[in-house]
PDB file of C-alpha atoms in Angstrom:
ATOM      1  CA  MET A1341       0.000   0.000   0.000  1.00 51.00           C
ATOM      2  CA  GLN A1342       1.452   3.338  -1.070  1.00 56.00           C
ATOM      3  CA  LYS A1343       1.714   5.952   1.655  1.00 60.00           C
ATOM      4  CA  GLN A1344       0.673   9.495   0.853  1.00 61.00           C
ATOM      5  CA  SER A1345       1.351  12.672   2.773  1.00 63.00           C
ATOM      6  CA  ILE A1346      -1.743  14.718   3.566  1.00 70.00           C
ATOM      7  CA  PHE A1347      -1.432  18.332   4.669  1.00 65.00           C
ATOM      8  CA  GLN A1348      -4.080  19.649   7.003  1.00 71.00           C
ATOM      9  CA  SER A1349      -3.809  23.132   5.533  1.00 74.00           C
ATOM     10  CA  LYS A1350      -3.477  24.193   1.912  1.00 78.00           C
ATOM     11  CA  LEU A1351      -1.029  26.892   2.921  1.00 82.00           C
ATOM     12  CA  LEU A1352       1.365  24.531   4.724  1.00 80.00           C
ATOM     13  CA  PRO A1353       3.131  23.177   1.540  1.00 79.00           C
ATOM     14  CA  TYR A1354       3.744  26.747   0.340  1.00 84.00           C
ATOM     15  CA  ALA A1355       5.031  27.741   3.779  1.00 84.00           C
ATOM     16  CA  LEU A1356       7.500  24.850   3.732  1.00 84.00           C
ATOM     17  CA  VAL A1357       9.000  25.809   0.352  1.00 88.00           C
ATOM     18  CA  ALA A1358       8.847  29.566   1.005  1.00 90.00           C
ATOM     19  CA  PRO A1359      12.298  29.818   2.713  1.00 90.00           C
ATOM     20  CA  GLN A1360      14.024  28.076  -0.190  1.00 90.00           C
ATOM     21  CA  LEU A1361      12.176  30.186  -2.757  1.00 90.00           C
ATOM     22  CA  ALA A1362      13.071  33.348  -0.834  1.00 92.00           C
ATOM     23  CA  ILE A1363      16.773  32.418  -0.838  1.00 92.00           C
ATOM     24  CA  VAL A1364      16.727  31.721  -4.589  1.00 89.00           C
ATOM     25  CA  LEU A1365      14.872  34.938  -5.369  1.00 91.00           C
ATOM     26  CA  ILE A1366      17.020  37.160  -3.122  1.00 90.00           C
ATOM     27  CA  PHE A1367      20.472  35.709  -3.819  1.00 88.00           C
ATOM     28  CA  PHE A1368      20.115  34.559  -7.445  1.00 85.00           C
ATOM     29  CA  TYR A1369      17.284  36.076  -9.469  1.00 88.00           C
ATOM     30  CA  TRP A1370      17.425  39.546  -7.923  1.00 90.00           C
ATOM     31  CA  PRO A1371      21.209  39.993  -8.460  1.00 86.00           C
ATOM     32  CA  ALA A1372      20.863  38.550 -11.985  1.00 85.00           C
ATOM     33  CA  LEU A1373      18.100  41.066 -12.760  1.00 89.00           C
ATOM     34  CA  GLN A1374      20.206  43.886 -11.342  1.00 87.00           C
ATOM     35  CA  ALA A1375      23.132  42.821 -13.538  1.00 85.00           C
ATOM     36  CA  VAL A1376      20.937  42.845 -16.642  1.00 87.00           C
ATOM     37  CA  ILE A1377      19.637  46.332 -15.807  1.00 88.00           C
ATOM     38  CA  GLN A1378      23.137  47.617 -14.997  1.00 86.00           C
ATOM     39  CA  SER A1379      24.460  46.341 -18.333  1.00 85.00           C
ATOM     40  CA  PHE A1380      22.308  48.955 -20.129  1.00 87.00           C
ATOM     41  CA  LEU A1381      23.527  51.825 -17.959  1.00 83.00           C
ATOM     42  CA  LEU A1382      26.608  54.026 -17.927  1.00 82.00           C
ATOM     43  CA  GLN A1383      27.827  55.781 -14.759  1.00 75.00           C
ATOM     44  CA  ASP A1384      30.414  58.464 -14.317  1.00 70.00           C
ATOM     45  CA  ALA A1385      33.601  57.791 -12.361  1.00 63.00           C
ATOM     46  CA  PHE A1386      32.051  59.054  -9.096  1.00 66.00           C
ATOM     47  CA  GLY A1387      28.661  57.372  -9.481  1.00 64.00           C
ATOM     48  CA  LEU A1388      26.821  60.710  -9.369  1.00 69.00           C
ATOM     49  CA  SER A1389      24.964  60.357 -12.675  1.00 74.00           C
ATOM     50  CA  THR A1390      23.639  57.424 -14.653  1.00 77.00           C
ATOM     51  CA  SER A1391      22.519  57.328 -18.268  1.00 83.00           C
ATOM     52  CA  PHE A1392      20.715  54.683 -20.276  1.00 81.00           C
ATOM     53  CA  VAL A1393      22.921  53.661 -23.221  1.00 81.00           C
ATOM     54  CA  TRP A1394      21.044  50.651 -24.604  1.00 83.00           C
ATOM     55  CA  PHE A1395      23.526  48.070 -25.999  1.00 86.00           C
ATOM     56  CA  GLU A1396      26.574  50.338 -26.023  1.00 87.00           C
ATOM     57  CA  ASN A1397      28.338  48.337 -23.297  1.00 85.00           C
ATOM     58  CA  TYR A1398      27.901  45.126 -25.281  1.00 88.00           C
ATOM     59  CA  VAL A1399      29.100  46.761 -28.513  1.00 87.00           C
ATOM     60  CA  ASP A1400      32.225  48.071 -26.795  1.00 86.00           C
ATOM     61  CA  LEU A1401      32.952  44.569 -25.477  1.00 86.00           C
ATOM     62  CA  PHE A1402      32.692  42.966 -28.890  1.00 87.00           C
ATOM     63  CA  LYS A1403      35.082  45.587 -30.259  1.00 87.00           C
ATOM     64  CA  ASP A1404      37.675  44.880 -27.554  1.00 85.00           C
ATOM     65  CA  PRO A1405      40.325  42.315 -28.615  1.00 88.00           C
ATOM     66  CA  ALA A1406      41.273  41.746 -24.966  1.00 87.00           C
ATOM     67  CA  TYR A1407      37.759  40.467 -24.258  1.00 88.00           C
ATOM     68  CA  PHE A1408      37.967  37.836 -26.994  1.00 89.00           C
ATOM     69  CA  GLU A1409      41.363  36.800 -25.680  1.00 90.00           C
ATOM     70  CA  ALA A1410      39.766  36.295 -22.266  1.00 89.00           C
ATOM     71  CA  VAL A1411      36.987  34.206 -23.878  1.00 90.00           C
ATOM     72  CA  VAL A1412      39.496  31.914 -25.600  1.00 91.00           C
ATOM     73  CA  ARG A1413      41.586  31.702 -22.432  1.00 91.00           C
ATOM     74  CA  THR A1414      38.527  30.758 -20.374  1.00 90.00           C
ATOM     75  CA  PHE A1415      37.547  27.938 -22.739  1.00 91.00           C
ATOM     76  CA  VAL A1416      41.104  26.589 -22.787  1.00 92.00           C
ATOM     77  CA  PHE A1417      41.267  26.705 -18.994  1.00 92.00           C
ATOM     78  CA  SER A1418      37.860  25.041 -18.652  1.00 91.00           C
ATOM     79  CA  PHE A1419      38.719  22.217 -21.039  1.00 91.00           C
ATOM     80  CA  ALA A1420      42.093  21.575 -19.409  1.00 93.00           C
ATOM     81  CA  ILE A1421      40.711  21.679 -15.840  1.00 93.00           C
ATOM     82  CA  ALA A1422      37.731  19.431 -16.633  1.00 92.00           C
ATOM     83  CA  LEU A1423      39.783  16.898 -18.596  1.00 93.00           C
ATOM     84  CA  SER A1424      42.597  16.613 -16.060  1.00 93.00           C
ATOM     85  CA  SER A1425      40.382  16.513 -12.958  1.00 93.00           C
ATOM     86  CA  LEU A1426      37.987  13.945 -14.453  1.00 93.00           C
ATOM     87  CA  SER A1427      40.827  11.731 -15.693  1.00 93.00           C
ATOM     88  CA  PHE A1428      42.726  11.626 -12.397  1.00 92.00           C
ATOM     89  CA  ALA A1429      39.538  11.240 -10.368  1.00 92.00           C
ATOM     90  CA  LEU A1430      38.436   8.269 -12.472  1.00 92.00           C
ATOM     91  CA  LEU A1431      41.865   6.647 -12.126  1.00 91.00           C
ATOM     92  CA  LEU A1432      41.818   7.084  -8.342  1.00 89.00           C
ATOM     93  CA  ALA A1433      38.239   5.826  -8.098  1.00 89.00           C
ATOM     94  CA  VAL A1434      39.062   2.682 -10.059  1.00 88.00           C
ATOM     95  CA  MET A1435      42.012   2.022  -7.760  1.00 86.00           C
ATOM     96  CA  ALA A1436      39.970   2.719  -4.617  1.00 83.00           C
ATOM     97  CA  ASP A1437      37.158   0.424  -5.761  1.00 81.00           C
ATOM     98  CA  LYS A1438      39.465  -2.584  -5.500  1.00 79.00           C
ATOM     99  CA  PRO A1439      39.570  -4.602  -2.251  1.00 76.00           C
ATOM    100  CA  LEU A1440      42.516  -3.021  -0.449  1.00 71.00           C
ATOM    101  CA  ARG A1441      43.698  -3.092   3.149  1.00 75.00           C
ATOM    102  CA  GLY A1442      42.805   0.243   4.710  1.00 70.00           C
ATOM    103  CA  GLY A1443      40.646   1.147   1.725  1.00 71.00           C
ATOM    104  CA  THR A1444      38.238   3.181   3.855  1.00 76.00           C
ATOM    105  CA  ILE A1445      41.050   5.422   5.129  1.00 79.00           C
ATOM    106  CA  TYR A1446      42.369   5.761   1.577  1.00 77.00           C
ATOM    107  CA  ARG A1447      38.969   6.890   0.288  1.00 77.00           C
ATOM    108  CA  THR A1448      38.478   9.317   3.166  1.00 78.00           C
ATOM    109  CA  LEU A1449      41.841  10.984   2.576  1.00 80.00           C
ATOM    110  CA  LEU A1450      41.008  11.443  -1.112  1.00 79.00           C
ATOM    111  CA  ILE A1451      37.757  13.225  -0.247  1.00 81.00           C
ATOM    112  CA  TRP A1452      39.305  15.717   2.199  1.00 81.00           C
ATOM    113  CA  PRO A1453      40.758  18.198  -0.352  1.00 81.00           C
ATOM    114  CA  TYR A1454      37.244  19.129  -1.511  1.00 81.00           C
ATOM    115  CA  ALA A1455      36.650  20.797   1.870  1.00 81.00           C
ATOM    116  CA  VAL A1456      39.525  23.220   1.226  1.00 83.00           C
ATOM    117  CA  ALA A1457      38.405  26.679   0.110  1.00 85.00           C
ATOM    118  CA  PRO A1458      39.704  27.915  -3.293  1.00 85.00           C
ATOM    119  CA  PRO A1459      41.842  30.741  -1.799  1.00 86.00           C
ATOM    120  CA  VAL A1460      43.458  28.235   0.563  1.00 88.00           C
ATOM    121  CA  VAL A1461      44.172  25.982  -2.417  1.00 89.00           C
ATOM    122  CA  GLY A1462      45.939  28.887  -4.084  1.00 87.00           C
ATOM    123  CA  VAL A1463      48.072  29.538  -1.004  1.00 87.00           C
ATOM    124  CA  LEU A1464      49.030  25.855  -0.723  1.00 88.00           C
ATOM    125  CA  TRP A1465      50.171  25.682  -4.339  1.00 89.00           C
ATOM    126  CA  ILE A1466      52.073  28.942  -4.012  1.00 87.00           C
ATOM    127  CA  PHE A1467      53.998  27.463  -1.079  1.00 86.00           C
ATOM    128  CA  MET A1468      54.865  24.445  -3.227  1.00 88.00           C
ATOM    129  CA  LEU A1469      55.686  26.154  -6.530  1.00 87.00           C
ATOM    130  CA  HIS A1470      56.738  29.699  -5.697  1.00 84.00           C
ATOM    131  CA  PRO A1471      59.887  30.413  -7.752  1.00 84.00           C
ATOM    132  CA  SER A1472      62.009  31.317  -4.721  1.00 82.00           C
ATOM    133  CA  LEU A1473      60.230  29.786  -1.709  1.00 79.00           C
ATOM    134  CA  GLY A1474      58.451  26.772  -3.188  1.00 81.00           C
ATOM    135  CA  VAL A1475      59.456  23.277  -2.099  1.00 84.00           C
ATOM    136  CA  LEU A1476      58.891  21.728  -5.506  1.00 87.00           C
ATOM    137  CA  SER A1477      60.534  24.660  -7.305  1.00 85.00           C
ATOM    138  CA  ARG A1478      63.900  23.582  -5.930  1.00 84.00           C
ATOM    139  CA  TYR A1479      63.575  20.196  -7.622  1.00 86.00           C
ATOM    140  CA  LEU A1480      62.495  21.835 -10.874  1.00 85.00           C
ATOM    141  CA  ARG A1481      65.563  24.081 -10.822  1.00 83.00           C
ATOM    142  CA  ALA A1482      67.736  21.055 -10.022  1.00 83.00           C
ATOM    143  CA  MET A1483      66.329  19.383 -13.148  1.00 86.00           C
ATOM    144  CA  GLY A1484      67.327  22.416 -15.215  1.00 83.00           C
ATOM    145  CA  ILE A1485      63.805  23.839 -15.589  1.00 83.00           C
ATOM    146  CA  ASP A1486      63.654  27.620 -15.403  1.00 85.00           C
ATOM    147  CA  TRP A1487      60.467  27.778 -13.330  1.00 85.00           C
ATOM    148  CA  ASN A1488      59.119  31.268 -12.689  1.00 86.00           C
ATOM    149  CA  PRO A1489      55.312  31.616 -12.995  1.00 87.00           C
ATOM    150  CA  LEU A1490      55.584  35.208 -11.786  1.00 84.00           C
ATOM    151  CA  LEU A1491      57.134  36.162 -15.131  1.00 86.00           C
ATOM    152  CA  ASP A1492      56.174  33.346 -17.519  1.00 86.00           C
ATOM    153  CA  GLY A1493      52.516  33.411 -18.589  1.00 86.00           C
ATOM    154  CA  ASN A1494      52.433  29.791 -19.753  1.00 88.00           C
ATOM    155  CA  GLN A1495      53.852  28.559 -16.470  1.00 89.00           C
ATOM    156  CA  ALA A1496      51.342  30.677 -14.542  1.00 90.00           C
ATOM    157  CA  ALA A1497      48.488  29.211 -16.587  1.00 90.00           C
ATOM    158  CA  THR A1498      49.804  25.701 -15.925  1.00 90.00           C
ATOM    159  CA  LEU A1499      49.962  26.444 -12.207  1.00 91.00           C
ATOM    160  CA  ILE A1500      46.345  27.668 -12.178  1.00 92.00           C
ATOM    161  CA  ILE A1501      45.146  24.580 -14.072  1.00 92.00           C
ATOM    162  CA  LEU A1502      46.978  22.232 -11.702  1.00 92.00           C
ATOM    163  CA  ALA A1503      45.605  23.919  -8.586  1.00 92.00           C
ATOM    164  CA  ALA A1504      42.028  24.148  -9.903  1.00 92.00           C
ATOM    165  CA  ALA A1505      42.042  20.530 -11.114  1.00 93.00           C
ATOM    166  CA  TRP A1506      43.455  19.288  -7.791  1.00 92.00           C
ATOM    167  CA  LYS A1507      40.665  21.102  -5.947  1.00 91.00           C
ATOM    168  CA  GLN A1508      37.978  19.346  -8.034  1.00 92.00           C
ATOM    169  CA  ILE A1509      39.456  15.827  -8.084  1.00 91.00           C
ATOM    170  CA  SER A1510      37.954  14.937  -4.695  1.00 90.00           C
ATOM    171  CA  TYR A1511      34.438  15.899  -5.785  1.00 90.00           C
ATOM    172  CA  ASN A1512      34.743  13.882  -8.989  1.00 92.00           C
ATOM    173  CA  PHE A1513      36.291  10.965  -7.113  1.00 91.00           C
ATOM    174  CA  LEU A1514      33.301  10.755  -4.773  1.00 89.00           C
ATOM    175  CA  PHE A1515      30.809  10.445  -7.629  1.00 90.00           C
ATOM    176  CA  PHE A1516      32.979   8.084  -9.668  1.00 92.00           C
ATOM    177  CA  LEU A1517      33.412   5.794  -6.675  1.00 89.00           C
ATOM    178  CA  ALA A1518      29.655   5.744  -6.074  1.00 87.00           C
ATOM    179  CA  GLY A1519      29.087   5.008  -9.770  1.00 88.00           C
ATOM    180  CA  LEU A1520      31.597   2.149  -9.765  1.00 88.00           C
ATOM    181  CA  GLN A1521      30.075   0.599  -6.662  1.00 86.00           C
ATOM    182  CA  SER A1522      26.613   0.723  -8.238  1.00 86.00           C
ATOM    183  CA  ILE A1523      27.691  -1.392 -11.235  1.00 84.00           C
ATOM    184  CA  PRO A1524      26.442  -4.988 -10.773  1.00 84.00           C
ATOM    185  CA  LYS A1525      29.353  -7.309 -10.066  1.00 83.00           C
ATOM    186  CA  SER A1526      27.612 -10.038 -12.031  1.00 84.00           C
ATOM    187  CA  VAL A1527      28.090  -8.047 -15.250  1.00 83.00           C
ATOM    188  CA  LEU A1528      31.843  -7.745 -14.674  1.00 80.00           C
ATOM    189  CA  GLU A1529      32.089 -11.403 -13.688  1.00 80.00           C
ATOM    190  CA  ALA A1530      30.258 -12.421 -16.871  1.00 85.00           C
ATOM    191  CA  ALA A1531      32.699 -10.386 -18.959  1.00 82.00           C
ATOM    192  CA  ALA A1532      35.636 -12.020 -17.130  1.00 83.00           C
ATOM    193  CA  ILE A1533      34.201 -15.479 -17.766  1.00 83.00           C
ATOM    194  CA  ASP A1534      33.923 -14.584 -21.480  1.00 80.00           C
ATOM    195  CA  GLY A1535      37.681 -13.978 -21.480  1.00 80.00           C
ATOM    196  CA  ALA A1536      37.738 -10.157 -21.430  1.00 78.00           C
ATOM    197  CA  ARG A1537      40.902  -8.763 -19.881  1.00 84.00           C
ATOM    198  CA  PRO A1538      40.732  -6.019 -17.223  1.00 80.00           C
ATOM    199  CA  MET A1539      41.336  -3.136 -19.665  1.00 85.00           C
ATOM    200  CA  ARG A1540      38.775  -4.482 -22.108  1.00 86.00           C
ATOM    201  CA  ARG A1541      36.251  -4.969 -19.298  1.00 85.00           C
ATOM    202  CA  PHE A1542      36.785  -1.370 -18.260  1.00 85.00           C
ATOM    203  CA  TRP A1543      36.278   0.168 -21.729  1.00 86.00           C
ATOM    204  CA  THR A1544      33.444  -2.104 -22.871  1.00 85.00           C
ATOM    205  CA  VAL A1545      31.514  -2.598 -19.613  1.00 84.00           C
ATOM    206  CA  THR A1546      32.516  -0.219 -16.818  1.00 85.00           C
ATOM    207  CA  PHE A1547      33.023   2.985 -18.819  1.00 86.00           C
ATOM    208  CA  PRO A1548      29.676   2.826 -20.700  1.00 85.00           C
ATOM    209  CA  LEU A1549      27.830   2.140 -17.440  1.00 86.00           C
ATOM    210  CA  LEU A1550      29.550   5.186 -15.919  1.00 88.00           C
ATOM    211  CA  SER A1551      28.377   7.475 -18.743  1.00 84.00           C
ATOM    212  CA  PRO A1552      25.548   9.095 -16.703  1.00 84.00           C
ATOM    213  CA  THR A1553      28.034   9.952 -13.954  1.00 87.00           C
ATOM    214  CA  ILE A1554      30.587  11.227 -16.476  1.00 88.00           C
ATOM    215  CA  PHE A1555      27.978  13.412 -18.170  1.00 85.00           C
ATOM    216  CA  PHE A1556      26.852  14.917 -14.871  1.00 86.00           C
ATOM    217  CA  LEU A1557      30.424  15.612 -13.764  1.00 90.00           C
ATOM    218  CA  LEU A1558      31.294  17.111 -17.151  1.00 88.00           C
ATOM    219  CA  VAL A1559      28.564  19.729 -16.752  1.00 85.00           C
ATOM    220  CA  VAL A1560      29.536  20.407 -13.125  1.00 87.00           C
ATOM    221  CA  ASN A1561      33.237  20.737 -13.948  1.00 90.00           C
ATOM    222  CA  ILE A1562      32.627  23.161 -16.814  1.00 88.00           C
ATOM    223  CA  VAL A1563      30.545  25.396 -14.542  1.00 86.00           C
ATOM    224  CA  TYR A1564      33.212  25.072 -11.838  1.00 89.00           C
ATOM    225  CA  ALA A1565      35.981  26.092 -14.218  1.00 88.00           C
ATOM    226  CA  PHE A1566      33.997  29.115 -15.421  1.00 87.00           C
ATOM    227  CA  PHE A1567      33.055  30.495 -11.992  1.00 85.00           C
ATOM    228  CA  ASP A1568      34.654  28.839  -8.956  1.00 85.00           C
ATOM    229  CA  THR A1569      38.258  29.301 -10.058  1.00 88.00           C
ATOM    230  CA  PHE A1570      38.065  33.004  -9.211  1.00 88.00           C
ATOM    231  CA  GLY A1571      39.446  32.519  -5.692  1.00 88.00           C
ATOM    232  CA  ILE A1572      42.387  30.477  -6.959  1.00 91.00           C
ATOM    233  CA  ILE A1573      43.310  33.013  -9.633  1.00 91.00           C
ATOM    234  CA  ASP A1574      42.960  35.967  -7.268  1.00 90.00           C
ATOM    235  CA  THR A1575      45.166  34.336  -4.651  1.00 89.00           C
ATOM    236  CA  MET A1576      47.882  33.015  -6.951  1.00 89.00           C
ATOM    237  CA  THR A1577      48.345  35.347  -9.914  1.00 88.00           C
ATOM    238  CA  ARG A1578      45.676  38.109  -9.837  1.00 87.00           C
ATOM    239  CA  GLY A1579      45.256  37.565 -13.566  1.00 85.00           C
ATOM    240  CA  GLY A1580      48.934  38.043 -14.365  1.00 80.00           C
ATOM    241  CA  PRO A1581      51.549  38.071 -15.590  1.00 86.00           C
ATOM    242  CA  GLY A1582      50.388  40.235 -18.458  1.00 82.00           C
ATOM    243  CA  LYS A1583      46.757  39.052 -18.077  1.00 85.00           C
ATOM    244  CA  SER A1584      47.815  35.545 -19.100  1.00 87.00           C
ATOM    245  CA  THR A1585      45.566  34.017 -16.430  1.00 90.00           C
ATOM    246  CA  GLU A1586      42.695  36.520 -16.603  1.00 89.00           C
ATOM    247  CA  THR A1587      39.521  34.538 -17.309  1.00 89.00           C
ATOM    248  CA  LEU A1588      36.059  35.946 -17.926  1.00 87.00           C
ATOM    249  CA  VAL A1589      34.954  35.777 -14.312  1.00 88.00           C
ATOM    250  CA  TYR A1590      38.125  37.529 -13.150  1.00 90.00           C
ATOM    251  CA  LYS A1591      37.780  40.173 -15.869  1.00 89.00           C
ATOM    252  CA  VAL A1592      34.306  40.956 -14.531  1.00 88.00           C
ATOM    253  CA  TYR A1593      35.926  41.638 -11.164  1.00 88.00           C
ATOM    254  CA  THR A1594      38.837  43.718 -12.455  1.00 88.00           C
ATOM    255  CA  ASP A1595      36.752  45.863 -14.812  1.00 83.00           C
ATOM    256  CA  GLY A1596      33.926  46.388 -12.336  1.00 81.00           C
ATOM    257  CA  LEU A1597      35.420  46.628  -8.849  1.00 79.00           C
ATOM    258  CA  LEU A1598      38.960  47.705  -9.688  1.00 78.00           C
ATOM    259  CA  GLY A1599      38.319  49.603 -12.927  1.00 76.00           C
ATOM    260  CA  GLY A1600      35.034  51.213 -11.875  1.00 76.00           C
ATOM    261  CA  ASN A1601      33.323  50.357 -15.175  1.00 80.00           C
ATOM    262  CA  LEU A1602      30.170  48.844 -13.716  1.00 82.00           C
ATOM    263  CA  GLY A1603      28.239  48.866 -16.989  1.00 84.00           C
ATOM    264  CA  SER A1604      30.855  46.862 -18.849  1.00 84.00           C
ATOM    265  CA  SER A1605      31.300  44.525 -15.900  1.00 86.00           C
ATOM    266  CA  ALA A1606      27.544  43.870 -15.755  1.00 87.00           C
ATOM    267  CA  ALA A1607      27.442  43.237 -19.505  1.00 88.00           C
ATOM    268  CA  GLN A1608      30.293  40.755 -19.159  1.00 88.00           C
ATOM    269  CA  SER A1609      28.490  38.920 -16.350  1.00 88.00           C
ATOM    270  CA  VAL A1610      25.339  38.655 -18.472  1.00 89.00           C
ATOM    271  CA  ILE A1611      27.304  37.312 -21.439  1.00 88.00           C
ATOM    272  CA  LEU A1612      29.111  34.859 -19.154  1.00 86.00           C
ATOM    273  CA  MET A1613      25.799  33.599 -17.777  1.00 86.00           C
ATOM    274  CA  VAL A1614      24.410  33.165 -21.298  1.00 87.00           C
ATOM    275  CA  MET A1615      27.570  31.321 -22.378  1.00 85.00           C
ATOM    276  CA  VAL A1616      27.288  28.837 -19.520  1.00 83.00           C
ATOM    277  CA  ILE A1617      23.574  28.277 -20.236  1.00 84.00           C
ATOM    278  CA  VAL A1618      24.237  27.723 -23.949  1.00 85.00           C
ATOM    279  CA  LEU A1619      27.204  25.448 -23.261  1.00 80.00           C
ATOM    280  CA  THR A1620      25.149  23.385 -20.818  1.00 79.00           C
ATOM    281  CA  GLY A1621      22.313  23.185 -23.332  1.00 82.00           C
ATOM    282  CA  ILE A1622      24.711  21.953 -26.032  1.00 78.00           C
ATOM    283  CA  GLN A1623      25.995  19.272 -23.680  1.00 74.00           C
ATOM    284  CA  PHE A1624      22.460  18.106 -22.908  1.00 75.00           C
ATOM    285  CA  ARG A1625      21.551  18.235 -26.611  1.00 74.00           C
ATOM    286  CA  PHE A1626      24.501  16.348 -28.100  1.00 68.00           C
ATOM    287  CA  VAL A1627      26.642  14.769 -25.378  1.00 64.00           C
ATOM    288  CA  GLU A1628      23.668  13.210 -23.584  1.00 62.00           C
ATOM    289  CA  ARG A1629      22.896  11.146 -26.696  1.00 63.00           C
ATOM    290  CA  LYS A1630      25.936   9.024 -25.937  1.00 60.00           C
ATOM    291  CA  VAL A1631      24.853   8.443 -22.342  1.00 60.00           C
ATOM    292  CA  THR A1632      23.556   4.980 -21.476  1.00 57.00           C
ATOM    293  CA  TYR A1633      20.993   5.015 -18.662  1.00 51.00           C
TER     294      TYR A1633
END
């Protein structure tokens, strides 16, 4: 017999969801609406007068070569962070799914880094790879590698990608491990009885059955790379050297808060939101076709 919840008052269900709706409206939809309105306005340097300029802020952005460089840089960063974090997380999850002595401790230690805040992640990686104070930098110099991310843009970008991917590996590992443990052991045993070697079993049985998890994590990691890497970039490089690590979300901050151009900053935030929505829609439209549920 199926149990059904019955509310004594018709207003009670609405009262229960009201706090969550209020949080979403106040902290998401209202700021988003304010950003859209601000993107059509132009303020003076002192904020004393405001004029309505229609799409002038958007036109100025599309005429700025530096903005398109930031767009390309953001997509490169997002692809590199998502690919590296998903790959390492899947490798660790496959290893942790095996019967190992102390496996529970091993899994717990792999989950811990996700609790570290992005600015703290940036500080940790600076301590390891700072050109003069970093522990790992000494070994790089001993190997003959001229490591100086404070002056080399490519090395700074590599450092940001490594730190951001390391931060996300724990989150991906948790979902991959849950996905691996949900795969019926009888299916893997049947493949082994048919003579399939471990690598073949992984690519023909395990990987296709993990496709829903991979698709979900792909969307989450793209959104993470677009937005949540701000704290890491601000702590480690502040967009430098020479704006080589300035992504779209950090450019919104520098142009708006530091540069005082609130109209352009708001227009950039609106475009960034639209880009993420379109990119997510493309993933659901085309990538999801290859997902096996």
